[in-house]
Amino acid sequence: MKGEVVLITGGSRGIGAAAARRFAEDGCRVVINYCRSREQAEALARELGGWAVQADVSDPVQVQGMIDNVLDKFCQLDILVCNAGVAQQKLFGDLTDADWRGIFGVNVDGVFHAIRAALPHFIHRKQGRIVTVSSMWGQVGGSCEVAYSASKAAVIGLTKALAKELGPSGITVNCVAPGVIDTDMNCNLDEQALQALREETPLGDIGTPEDVAACIHFLASPAARFITGQVLAPNGGLVV
Ligand code: NAP
């Protein structure tokens, strides 16, 4: 893995930032994509000797520009982690067109844009590792999170279908579907709600960004060379 170039979408905070640290530990060159958190992304890039690059993954032109810049700078891309995501809790009946499009624009279109832009390079080299980030709600559905759950189920479907299509090109496509992880995404949960989730979870805890980063790193590593189209679920046993 040393020297490999890894692009992590949504690398400025939470799970993406932990993944950037995990890859950097191995001597990878990390590209940290961000949308709004410029300061955090640039501070992380300085810490890891990586590169921070701004792009809104829901915008295909910005994503293509980002991938072109990465290839201009490093002349290679080895690993793409499609991690950027947004969540929203709302009753189904209250969802607006803008809510739905906003969630799908980032969580589904964003994955499509990033993979489509990186793919010609991967196919040309006949190698590449793609790791998508879904959610346990994409596996089982979450009440008051219909748009989010549907978008994360789409990520699993995309991962499985694309793994079949790209296997003959030497490219793996795998997915990580985390359970409840301690990041800004869950800052709306108070201590009582978090405690209830811990009690409901067989392993008795909520996860850390590092728990998920370890799974992302594994799926991108040589140890996973014969694994493609799979969903790895760091969720403490909450969904089995
Ligand atoms: P987070 O702390 O809220 O971080 C979200 C990241 O996504 C940030 O780096 C953010 O960048 C980036 N992002 C959002 N919109 C973007 C856009 N349009 N373009 C580019 N980047 C964008 O969330 P997290 O918990 O680390 O979540 C990471 C992934 O894990 C998401 O896909 C999420 O759905 C999934 N997940 C999380 C949990 C959980 O419990 N936390 C559970 C299951 C799955 P900026 O700050 O720079 O805008």
PDB file of C-alpha atoms and ligand atoms in Angstrom:
ATOM      1  CA  MET A   1       0.000   0.000   0.000  1.00  0.00           C
ATOM      2  CA  LYS A   2       2.957   2.330   0.603  1.00  0.00           C
ATOM      3  CA  GLY A   3       2.993   5.103  -1.991  1.00  0.00           C
ATOM      4  CA  GLU A   4      -0.495   4.296  -3.262  1.00  0.00           C
ATOM      5  CA  VAL A   5      -2.771   7.258  -3.937  1.00  0.00           C
ATOM      6  CA  VAL A   6      -6.102   7.192  -2.091  1.00  0.00           C
ATOM      7  CA  LEU A   7      -8.936   9.648  -2.704  1.00  0.00           C
ATOM      8  CA  ILE A   8     -11.509   9.842   0.072  1.00  0.00           C
ATOM      9  CA  THR A   9     -14.674  11.812  -0.616  1.00  0.00           C
ATOM     10  CA  GLY A  10     -15.944  13.562   2.511  1.00  0.00           C
ATOM     11  CA  GLY A  11     -12.530  13.180   4.123  1.00  0.00           C
ATOM     12  CA  SER A  12     -12.685  16.368   6.158  1.00  0.00           C
ATOM     13  CA  ARG A  13     -14.503  14.948   9.187  1.00  0.00           C
ATOM     14  CA  GLY A  14     -15.777  11.797  10.900  1.00  0.00           C
ATOM     15  CA  ILE A  15     -15.347   8.447   9.178  1.00  0.00           C
ATOM     16  CA  GLY A  16     -13.599   9.921   6.120  1.00  0.00           C
ATOM     17  CA  ALA A  17     -10.988  11.672   8.265  1.00  0.00           C
ATOM     18  CA  ALA A  18     -10.343   8.461  10.233  1.00  0.00           C
ATOM     19  CA  ALA A  19      -9.925   6.571   6.949  1.00  0.00           C
ATOM     20  CA  ALA A  20      -7.427   9.189   5.733  1.00  0.00           C
ATOM     21  CA  ARG A  21      -5.388   8.683   8.930  1.00  0.00           C
ATOM     22  CA  ARG A  22      -5.524   4.892   8.565  1.00  0.00           C
ATOM     23  CA  PHE A  23      -4.250   4.970   4.965  1.00  0.00           C
ATOM     24  CA  ALA A  24      -1.558   7.522   5.853  1.00  0.00           C
ATOM     25  CA  GLU A  25      -0.275   5.177   8.594  1.00  0.00           C
ATOM     26  CA  ASP A  26       0.538   2.741   5.775  1.00  0.00           C
ATOM     27  CA  GLY A  27       2.457   5.361   3.814  1.00  0.00           C
ATOM     28  CA  CYS A  28      -0.335   6.020   1.314  1.00  0.00           C
ATOM     29  CA  ARG A  29      -0.640   9.446  -0.278  1.00  0.00           C
ATOM     30  CA  VAL A  30      -4.046  10.674   0.781  1.00  0.00           C
ATOM     31  CA  VAL A  31      -6.286  13.092  -1.072  1.00  0.00           C
ATOM     32  CA  ILE A  32      -8.911  14.532   1.247  1.00  0.00           C
ATOM     33  CA  ASN A  33     -12.004  15.749  -0.549  1.00  0.00           C
ATOM     34  CA  TYR A  34     -14.207  18.244   1.267  1.00  0.00           C
ATOM     35  CA  CYS A  35     -17.239  20.332   0.453  1.00  0.00           C
ATOM     36  CA  ARG A  36     -17.641  22.953   3.199  1.00  0.00           C
ATOM     37  CA  SER A  37     -15.072  22.105   5.917  1.00  0.00           C
ATOM     38  CA  ARG A  38     -12.043  23.680   4.306  1.00  0.00           C
ATOM     39  CA  GLU A  39     -10.141  24.423   7.519  1.00  0.00           C
ATOM     40  CA  GLN A  40     -10.536  20.892   8.859  1.00  0.00           C
ATOM     41  CA  ALA A  41      -9.576  19.324   5.534  1.00  0.00           C
ATOM     42  CA  GLU A  42      -6.495  21.505   5.147  1.00  0.00           C
ATOM     43  CA  ALA A  43      -5.395  20.898   8.749  1.00  0.00           C
ATOM     44  CA  LEU A  44      -5.749  17.137   8.232  1.00  0.00           C
ATOM     45  CA  ALA A  45      -3.834  17.308   4.953  1.00  0.00           C
ATOM     46  CA  ARG A  46      -0.994  19.163   6.719  1.00  0.00           C
ATOM     47  CA  GLU A  47      -0.992  16.582   9.533  1.00  0.00           C
ATOM     48  CA  LEU A  48      -0.848  13.645   7.105  1.00  0.00           C
ATOM     49  CA  GLY A  49       1.290  15.178   4.370  1.00  0.00           C
ATOM     50  CA  GLY A  50      -1.712  14.765   2.074  1.00  0.00           C
ATOM     51  CA  TRP A  51      -3.686  17.045  -0.203  1.00  0.00           C
ATOM     52  CA  ALA A  52      -7.080  18.661   0.418  1.00  0.00           C
ATOM     53  CA  VAL A  53      -9.304  19.238  -2.590  1.00  0.00           C
ATOM     54  CA  GLN A  54     -12.685  20.929  -2.670  1.00  0.00           C
ATOM     55  CA  ALA A  55     -15.563  19.485  -4.684  1.00  0.00           C
ATOM     56  CA  ASP A  56     -19.272  19.032  -4.118  1.00  0.00           C
ATOM     57  CA  VAL A  57     -19.762  15.382  -5.053  1.00  0.00           C
ATOM     58  CA  SER A  58     -23.318  16.062  -6.211  1.00  0.00           C
ATOM     59  CA  ASP A  59     -21.886  18.208  -9.049  1.00  0.00           C
ATOM     60  CA  PRO A  60     -20.468  16.064 -11.873  1.00  0.00           C
ATOM     61  CA  VAL A  61     -18.350  18.902 -13.278  1.00  0.00           C
ATOM     62  CA  GLN A  62     -16.655  19.566  -9.921  1.00  0.00           C
ATOM     63  CA  VAL A  63     -16.013  15.846  -9.406  1.00  0.00           C
ATOM     64  CA  GLN A  64     -14.508  15.415 -12.877  1.00  0.00           C
ATOM     65  CA  GLY A  65     -12.288  18.439 -12.214  1.00  0.00           C
ATOM     66  CA  MET A  66     -11.162  16.951  -8.898  1.00  0.00           C
ATOM     67  CA  ILE A  67     -10.231  13.589 -10.448  1.00  0.00           C
ATOM     68  CA  ASP A  68      -8.419  15.326 -13.333  1.00  0.00           C
ATOM     69  CA  ASN A  69      -6.433  17.392 -10.796  1.00  0.00           C
ATOM     70  CA  VAL A  70      -5.520  14.292  -8.774  1.00  0.00           C
ATOM     71  CA  LEU A  71      -4.280  12.504 -11.903  1.00  0.00           C
ATOM     72  CA  ASP A  72      -2.370  15.596 -13.055  1.00  0.00           C
ATOM     73  CA  LYS A  73      -0.664  15.877  -9.666  1.00  0.00           C
ATOM     74  CA  PHE A  74       0.065  12.211  -8.853  1.00  0.00           C
ATOM     75  CA  CYS A  75      -0.230  10.520 -12.286  1.00  0.00           C
ATOM     76  CA  GLN A  76      -2.017   7.665 -10.543  1.00  0.00           C
ATOM     77  CA  LEU A  77      -5.019   6.787  -8.419  1.00  0.00           C
ATOM     78  CA  ASP A  78      -5.128   3.398  -6.702  1.00  0.00           C
ATOM     79  CA  ILE A  79      -8.009   3.562  -4.238  1.00  0.00           C
ATOM     80  CA  LEU A  80     -11.284   5.486  -4.320  1.00  0.00           C
ATOM     81  CA  VAL A  81     -13.351   5.691  -1.137  1.00  0.00           C
ATOM     82  CA  CYS A  82     -16.866   7.038  -1.776  1.00  0.00           C
ATOM     83  CA  ASN A  83     -17.660   8.155   1.747  1.00  0.00           C
ATOM     84  CA  ALA A  84     -19.298  11.613   1.467  1.00  0.00           C
ATOM     85  CA  GLY A  85     -22.837  11.482   2.755  1.00  0.00           C
ATOM     86  CA  VAL A  86     -25.675  13.423   4.320  1.00  0.00           C
ATOM     87  CA  ALA A  87     -28.531  12.265   6.539  1.00  0.00           C
ATOM     88  CA  GLN A  88     -31.905  13.680   7.478  1.00  0.00           C
ATOM     89  CA  GLN A  89     -34.612  12.561   9.893  1.00  0.00           C
ATOM     90  CA  LYS A  90     -38.152  13.358   8.742  1.00  0.00           C
ATOM     91  CA  LEU A  91     -41.507  11.650   8.492  1.00  0.00           C
ATOM     92  CA  PHE A  92     -41.998  10.285   4.978  1.00  0.00           C
ATOM     93  CA  GLY A  93     -45.041  12.508   4.457  1.00  0.00           C
ATOM     94  CA  ASP A  94     -43.020  15.633   5.252  1.00  0.00           C
ATOM     95  CA  LEU A  95     -40.274  14.953   2.694  1.00  0.00           C
ATOM     96  CA  THR A  96     -40.089  17.593  -0.031  1.00  0.00           C
ATOM     97  CA  ASP A  97     -38.718  17.150  -3.538  1.00  0.00           C
ATOM     98  CA  ALA A  98     -35.709  19.183  -2.425  1.00  0.00           C
ATOM     99  CA  ASP A  99     -35.118  16.893   0.605  1.00  0.00           C
ATOM    100  CA  TRP A 100     -35.236  13.805  -1.599  1.00  0.00           C
ATOM    101  CA  ARG A 101     -33.014  15.259  -4.323  1.00  0.00           C
ATOM    102  CA  GLY A 102     -30.597  16.642  -1.723  1.00  0.00           C
ATOM    103  CA  ILE A 103     -30.063  13.228  -0.124  1.00  0.00           C
ATOM    104  CA  PHE A 104     -29.855  11.345  -3.425  1.00  0.00           C
ATOM    105  CA  GLY A 105     -27.675  14.056  -4.989  1.00  0.00           C
ATOM    106  CA  VAL A 106     -24.915  13.501  -2.448  1.00  0.00           C
ATOM    107  CA  ASN A 107     -25.379   9.873  -1.359  1.00  0.00           C
ATOM    108  CA  VAL A 108     -26.123   8.261  -4.744  1.00  0.00           C
ATOM    109  CA  ASP A 109     -25.224  10.704  -7.547  1.00  0.00           C
ATOM    110  CA  GLY A 110     -22.031  11.552  -5.643  1.00  0.00           C
ATOM    111  CA  VAL A 111     -20.914   7.912  -5.712  1.00  0.00           C
ATOM    112  CA  PHE A 112     -21.830   7.635  -9.394  1.00  0.00           C
ATOM    113  CA  HIS A 113     -19.936  10.821 -10.302  1.00  0.00           C
ATOM    114  CA  ALA A 114     -16.755   9.842  -8.449  1.00  0.00           C
ATOM    115  CA  ILE A 115     -16.590   6.290  -9.794  1.00  0.00           C
ATOM    116  CA  ARG A 116     -17.435   7.365 -13.341  1.00  0.00           C
ATOM    117  CA  ALA A 117     -14.687   9.978 -13.305  1.00  0.00           C
ATOM    118  CA  ALA A 118     -12.042   7.593 -11.892  1.00  0.00           C
ATOM    119  CA  LEU A 119     -12.968   4.552 -13.953  1.00  0.00           C
ATOM    120  CA  PRO A 120     -11.143   5.218 -17.242  1.00  0.00           C
ATOM    121  CA  HIS A 121      -7.891   5.417 -15.242  1.00  0.00           C
ATOM    122  CA  PHE A 122      -8.626   2.207 -13.320  1.00  0.00           C
ATOM    123  CA  ILE A 123      -9.619   0.367 -16.508  1.00  0.00           C
ATOM    124  CA  HIS A 124      -6.536   1.605 -18.367  1.00  0.00           C
ATOM    125  CA  ARG A 125      -4.308   0.218 -15.573  1.00  0.00           C
ATOM    126  CA  LYS A 126      -6.453  -2.892 -15.109  1.00  0.00           C
ATOM    127  CA  GLN A 127      -6.396  -2.306 -11.368  1.00  0.00           C
ATOM    128  CA  GLY A 128      -8.192  -0.281  -8.741  1.00  0.00           C
ATOM    129  CA  ARG A 129      -9.989  -0.609  -5.437  1.00  0.00           C
ATOM    130  CA  ILE A 130     -13.326   1.077  -4.897  1.00  0.00           C
ATOM    131  CA  VAL A 131     -14.928   1.170  -1.452  1.00  0.00           C
ATOM    132  CA  THR A 132     -18.382   2.673  -1.046  1.00  0.00           C
ATOM    133  CA  VAL A 133     -19.935   3.673   2.270  1.00  0.00           C
ATOM    134  CA  SER A 134     -23.561   2.708   2.820  1.00  0.00           C
ATOM    135  CA  SER A 135     -25.299   2.246   6.185  1.00  0.00           C
ATOM    136  CA  MET A 136     -27.139  -0.412   8.155  1.00  0.00           C
ATOM    137  CA  TRP A 137     -30.266   1.567   7.226  1.00  0.00           C
ATOM    138  CA  GLY A 138     -29.544   0.678   3.603  1.00  0.00           C
ATOM    139  CA  GLN A 139     -29.726  -2.978   4.652  1.00  0.00           C
ATOM    140  CA  VAL A 140     -32.821  -2.958   6.861  1.00  0.00           C
ATOM    141  CA  GLY A 141     -34.487   0.467   6.538  1.00  0.00           C
ATOM    142  CA  GLY A 142     -34.828   3.108   9.238  1.00  0.00           C
ATOM    143  CA  SER A 143     -38.057   4.722  10.400  1.00  0.00           C
ATOM    144  CA  CYS A 144     -38.122   8.486   9.668  1.00  0.00           C
ATOM    145  CA  GLU A 145     -35.100   7.979   7.411  1.00  0.00           C
ATOM    146  CA  VAL A 146     -36.762   6.736   4.226  1.00  0.00           C
ATOM    147  CA  ALA A 147     -34.803   8.938   1.823  1.00  0.00           C
ATOM    148  CA  TYR A 148     -31.524   8.144   3.570  1.00  0.00           C
ATOM    149  CA  SER A 149     -32.302   4.409   3.735  1.00  0.00           C
ATOM    150  CA  ALA A 150     -33.314   4.309   0.049  1.00  0.00           C
ATOM    151  CA  SER A 151     -30.135   6.158  -0.953  1.00  0.00           C
ATOM    152  CA  LYS A 152     -27.941   3.802   1.055  1.00  0.00           C
ATOM    153  CA  ALA A 153     -29.729   0.739  -0.370  1.00  0.00           C
ATOM    154  CA  ALA A 154     -28.958   2.155  -3.816  1.00  0.00           C
ATOM    155  CA  VAL A 155     -25.270   2.307  -2.877  1.00  0.00           C
ATOM    156  CA  ILE A 156     -25.351  -1.410  -2.021  1.00  0.00           C
ATOM    157  CA  GLY A 157     -27.061  -2.248  -5.327  1.00  0.00           C
ATOM    158  CA  LEU A 158     -24.555  -0.136  -7.246  1.00  0.00           C
ATOM    159  CA  THR A 159     -21.652  -1.829  -5.455  1.00  0.00           C
ATOM    160  CA  LYS A 160     -22.840  -5.369  -6.200  1.00  0.00           C
ATOM    161  CA  ALA A 161     -23.686  -4.751  -9.860  1.00  0.00           C
ATOM    162  CA  LEU A 162     -20.508  -2.806 -10.551  1.00  0.00           C
ATOM    163  CA  ALA A 163     -18.363  -5.477  -8.878  1.00  0.00           C
ATOM    164  CA  LYS A 164     -19.655  -7.993 -11.431  1.00  0.00           C
ATOM    165  CA  GLU A 165     -19.061  -5.598 -14.308  1.00  0.00           C
ATOM    166  CA  LEU A 166     -15.537  -4.576 -13.265  1.00  0.00           C
ATOM    167  CA  GLY A 167     -14.182  -7.876 -11.967  1.00  0.00           C
ATOM    168  CA  PRO A 168     -12.823  -8.861 -15.401  1.00  0.00           C
ATOM    169  CA  SER A 169     -10.965  -5.513 -15.477  1.00  0.00           C
ATOM    170  CA  GLY A 170      -9.104  -6.330 -12.247  1.00  0.00           C
ATOM    171  CA  ILE A 171     -11.044  -3.781 -10.207  1.00  0.00           C
ATOM    172  CA  THR A 172     -12.778  -4.604  -6.917  1.00  0.00           C
ATOM    173  CA  VAL A 173     -15.859  -2.803  -5.631  1.00  0.00           C
ATOM    174  CA  ASN A 174     -16.902  -3.347  -2.024  1.00  0.00           C
ATOM    175  CA  CYS A 175     -19.089  -1.619   0.503  1.00  0.00           C
ATOM    176  CA  VAL A 176     -18.959  -0.796   4.202  1.00  0.00           C
ATOM    177  CA  ALA A 177     -22.332  -0.487   5.946  1.00  0.00           C
ATOM    178  CA  PRO A 178     -21.728   1.007   9.414  1.00  0.00           C
ATOM    179  CA  GLY A 179     -24.103   0.952  12.357  1.00  0.00           C
ATOM    180  CA  VAL A 180     -24.296   3.870  14.793  1.00  0.00           C
ATOM    181  CA  ILE A 181     -20.951   5.682  14.762  1.00  0.00           C
ATOM    182  CA  ASP A 182     -19.839   8.545  16.986  1.00  0.00           C
ATOM    183  CA  THR A 183     -19.544  11.412  14.462  1.00  0.00           C
ATOM    184  CA  ASP A 184     -21.182  14.792  13.807  1.00  0.00           C
ATOM    185  CA  MET A 185     -23.856  12.929  11.840  1.00  0.00           C
ATOM    186  CA  ASN A 186     -25.290  11.718  15.150  1.00  0.00           C
ATOM    187  CA  CYS A 187     -24.908  14.962  17.094  1.00  0.00           C
ATOM    188  CA  ASN A 188     -28.719  15.173  17.265  1.00  0.00           C
ATOM    189  CA  LEU A 189     -28.787  12.097  19.551  1.00  0.00           C
ATOM    190  CA  ASP A 190     -28.695  12.979  23.247  1.00  0.00           C
ATOM    191  CA  GLU A 191     -26.946  10.842  25.887  1.00  0.00           C
ATOM    192  CA  GLN A 192     -30.180   9.008  26.724  1.00  0.00           C
ATOM    193  CA  ALA A 193     -30.709   7.986  23.091  1.00  0.00           C
ATOM    194  CA  LEU A 194     -27.061   6.920  22.765  1.00  0.00           C
ATOM    195  CA  GLN A 195     -27.345   4.823  25.936  1.00  0.00           C
ATOM    196  CA  ALA A 196     -30.483   3.125  24.590  1.00  0.00           C
ATOM    197  CA  LEU A 197     -28.620   2.296  21.365  1.00  0.00           C
ATOM    198  CA  ARG A 198     -25.689   0.862  23.342  1.00  0.00           C
ATOM    199  CA  GLU A 199     -28.079  -1.368  25.266  1.00  0.00           C
ATOM    200  CA  GLU A 200     -29.743  -2.551  22.057  1.00  0.00           C
ATOM    201  CA  THR A 201     -26.384  -3.412  20.467  1.00  0.00           C
ATOM    202  CA  PRO A 202     -25.047  -6.933  21.186  1.00  0.00           C
ATOM    203  CA  LEU A 203     -21.497  -5.600  21.657  1.00  0.00           C
ATOM    204  CA  GLY A 204     -22.853  -2.974  24.072  1.00  0.00           C
ATOM    205  CA  ASP A 205     -21.378   0.128  22.473  1.00  0.00           C
ATOM    206  CA  ILE A 206     -21.647   2.521  19.570  1.00  0.00           C
ATOM    207  CA  GLY A 207     -18.854   2.495  17.003  1.00  0.00           C
ATOM    208  CA  THR A 208     -15.946   4.849  16.451  1.00  0.00           C
ATOM    209  CA  PRO A 209     -14.836   6.321  13.112  1.00  0.00           C
ATOM    210  CA  GLU A 210     -11.708   4.172  13.516  1.00  0.00           C
ATOM    211  CA  ASP A 211     -13.847   0.990  13.612  1.00  0.00           C
ATOM    212  CA  VAL A 212     -15.195   1.883  10.179  1.00  0.00           C
ATOM    213  CA  ALA A 213     -11.841   3.102   8.856  1.00  0.00           C
ATOM    214  CA  ALA A 214     -10.346  -0.324   9.648  1.00  0.00           C
ATOM    215  CA  CYS A 215     -12.986  -1.995   7.445  1.00  0.00           C
ATOM    216  CA  ILE A 216     -12.487   0.480   4.590  1.00  0.00           C
ATOM    217  CA  HIS A 217      -8.734  -0.018   4.793  1.00  0.00           C
ATOM    218  CA  PHE A 218      -9.079  -3.814   4.797  1.00  0.00           C
ATOM    219  CA  LEU A 219     -11.293  -3.825   1.683  1.00  0.00           C
ATOM    220  CA  ALA A 220      -8.729  -1.674  -0.133  1.00  0.00           C
ATOM    221  CA  SER A 221      -5.737  -3.740   0.996  1.00  0.00           C
ATOM    222  CA  PRO A 222      -4.000  -6.677  -0.719  1.00  0.00           C
ATOM    223  CA  ALA A 223      -5.537  -8.930   1.966  1.00  0.00           C
ATOM    224  CA  ALA A 224      -8.907  -8.399   0.232  1.00  0.00           C
ATOM    225  CA  ARG A 225      -7.660  -9.246  -3.274  1.00  0.00           C
ATOM    226  CA  PHE A 226     -10.285 -12.014  -3.728  1.00  0.00           C
ATOM    227  CA  ILE A 227     -13.186 -10.040  -2.254  1.00  0.00           C
ATOM    228  CA  THR A 228     -15.561  -8.048  -4.438  1.00  0.00           C
ATOM    229  CA  GLY A 229     -19.237  -7.096  -4.365  1.00  0.00           C
ATOM    230  CA  GLN A 230     -19.395  -7.601  -0.606  1.00  0.00           C
ATOM    231  CA  VAL A 231     -20.911  -5.574   2.225  1.00  0.00           C
ATOM    232  CA  LEU A 232     -18.913  -5.432   5.456  1.00  0.00           C
ATOM    233  CA  ALA A 233     -20.938  -4.202   8.402  1.00  0.00           C
ATOM    234  CA  PRO A 234     -19.205  -2.670  11.439  1.00  0.00           C
ATOM    235  CA  ASN A 235     -22.333  -2.343  13.580  1.00  0.00           C
ATOM    236  CA  GLY A 236     -21.654  -4.165  16.848  1.00  0.00           C
ATOM    237  CA  GLY A 237     -24.181  -6.840  15.893  1.00  0.00           C
ATOM    238  CA  LEU A 238     -27.138  -4.429  15.801  1.00  0.00           C
ATOM    239  CA  VAL A 239     -28.022  -5.735  12.336  1.00  0.00           C
ATOM    240  CA  VAL A 240     -27.114  -9.345  11.503  1.00  0.00           C
TER     241      VAL A 240
HETATM  242  P1  NAP B   1     -20.064  13.492   9.016  1.00  0.00           P
HETATM  243  O1  NAP B   1     -19.190  13.490  10.208  1.00  0.00           O
HETATM  244  O2  NAP B   1     -21.306  14.308   8.987  1.00  0.00           O
HETATM  245  O3  NAP B   1     -19.148  13.838   7.739  1.00  0.00           O
HETATM  246  C1  NAP B   1     -19.733  13.886   6.463  1.00  0.00           C
HETATM  247  C2  NAP B   1     -18.649  14.118   5.448  1.00  0.00           C
HETATM  248  O4  NAP B   1     -19.265  14.148   4.147  1.00  0.00           O
HETATM  249  C3  NAP B   1     -17.935  15.440   5.648  1.00  0.00           C
HETATM  250  O5  NAP B   1     -16.555  15.268   5.384  1.00  0.00           O
HETATM  251  C4  NAP B   1     -18.577  16.326   4.578  1.00  0.00           C
HETATM  252  O6  NAP B   1     -17.705  17.309   4.059  1.00  0.00           O
HETATM  253  C5  NAP B   1     -18.844  15.323   3.489  1.00  0.00           C
HETATM  254  N1  NAP B   1     -19.855  15.806   2.563  1.00  0.00           N
HETATM  255  C6  NAP B   1     -21.167  16.065   2.789  1.00  0.00           C
HETATM  256  N2  NAP B   1     -21.736  16.543   1.675  1.00  0.00           N
HETATM  257  C7  NAP B   1     -20.776  16.580   0.726  1.00  0.00           C
HETATM  258  C8  NAP B   1     -20.755  16.967  -0.634  1.00  0.00           C
HETATM  259  N3  NAP B   1     -21.859  17.427  -1.247  1.00  0.00           N
HETATM  260  N4  NAP B   1     -19.589  16.867  -1.322  1.00  0.00           N
HETATM  261  C9  NAP B   1     -18.459  16.415  -0.709  1.00  0.00           C
HETATM  262  N5  NAP B   1     -18.427  16.041   0.589  1.00  0.00           N
HETATM  263  C10 NAP B   1     -19.576  16.119   1.284  1.00  0.00           C
HETATM  264  O7  NAP B   1     -20.561  12.007   8.690  1.00  0.00           O
HETATM  265  P2  NAP B   1     -19.893  10.574   8.948  1.00  0.00           P
HETATM  266  O8  NAP B   1     -20.623   9.963  10.067  1.00  0.00           O
HETATM  267  O9  NAP B   1     -18.421  10.645   8.959  1.00  0.00           O
HETATM  268  O10 NAP B   1     -20.419   9.859   7.621  1.00  0.00           O
HETATM  269  C11 NAP B   1     -19.553   9.400   6.594  1.00  0.00           C
HETATM  270  C12 NAP B   1     -20.327   8.369   5.765  1.00  0.00           C
HETATM  271  O11 NAP B   1     -20.705   7.298   6.610  1.00  0.00           O
HETATM  272  C13 NAP B   1     -21.614   8.906   5.164  1.00  0.00           C
HETATM  273  O12 NAP B   1     -21.796   8.379   3.875  1.00  0.00           O
HETATM  274  C14 NAP B   1     -22.685   8.379   6.104  1.00  0.00           C
HETATM  275  O13 NAP B   1     -23.933   8.255   5.480  1.00  0.00           O
HETATM  276  C15 NAP B   1     -22.086   7.041   6.475  1.00  0.00           C
HETATM  277  N6  NAP B   1     -22.610   6.471   7.736  1.00  0.00           N
HETATM  278  C16 NAP B   1     -22.468   7.132   8.919  1.00  0.00           C
HETATM  279  C17 NAP B   1     -22.983   6.540  10.070  1.00  0.00           C
HETATM  280  C18 NAP B   1     -22.899   7.205  11.432  1.00  0.00           C
HETATM  281  O14 NAP B   1     -23.546   6.707  12.371  1.00  0.00           O
HETATM  282  N7  NAP B   1     -22.123   8.259  11.601  1.00  0.00           N
HETATM  283  C19 NAP B   1     -23.630   5.314  10.010  1.00  0.00           C
HETATM  284  C20 NAP B   1     -23.755   4.681   8.778  1.00  0.00           C
HETATM  285  C21 NAP B   1     -23.227   5.270   7.646  1.00  0.00           C
HETATM  286  P3  NAP B   1     -17.736  18.879   4.510  1.00  0.00           P
HETATM  287  O15 NAP B   1     -17.838  18.917   6.001  1.00  0.00           O
HETATM  288  O16 NAP B   1     -16.417  19.382   3.971  1.00  0.00           O
HETATM  289  O17 NAP B   1     -18.901  19.512   3.813  1.00  0.00           O
END
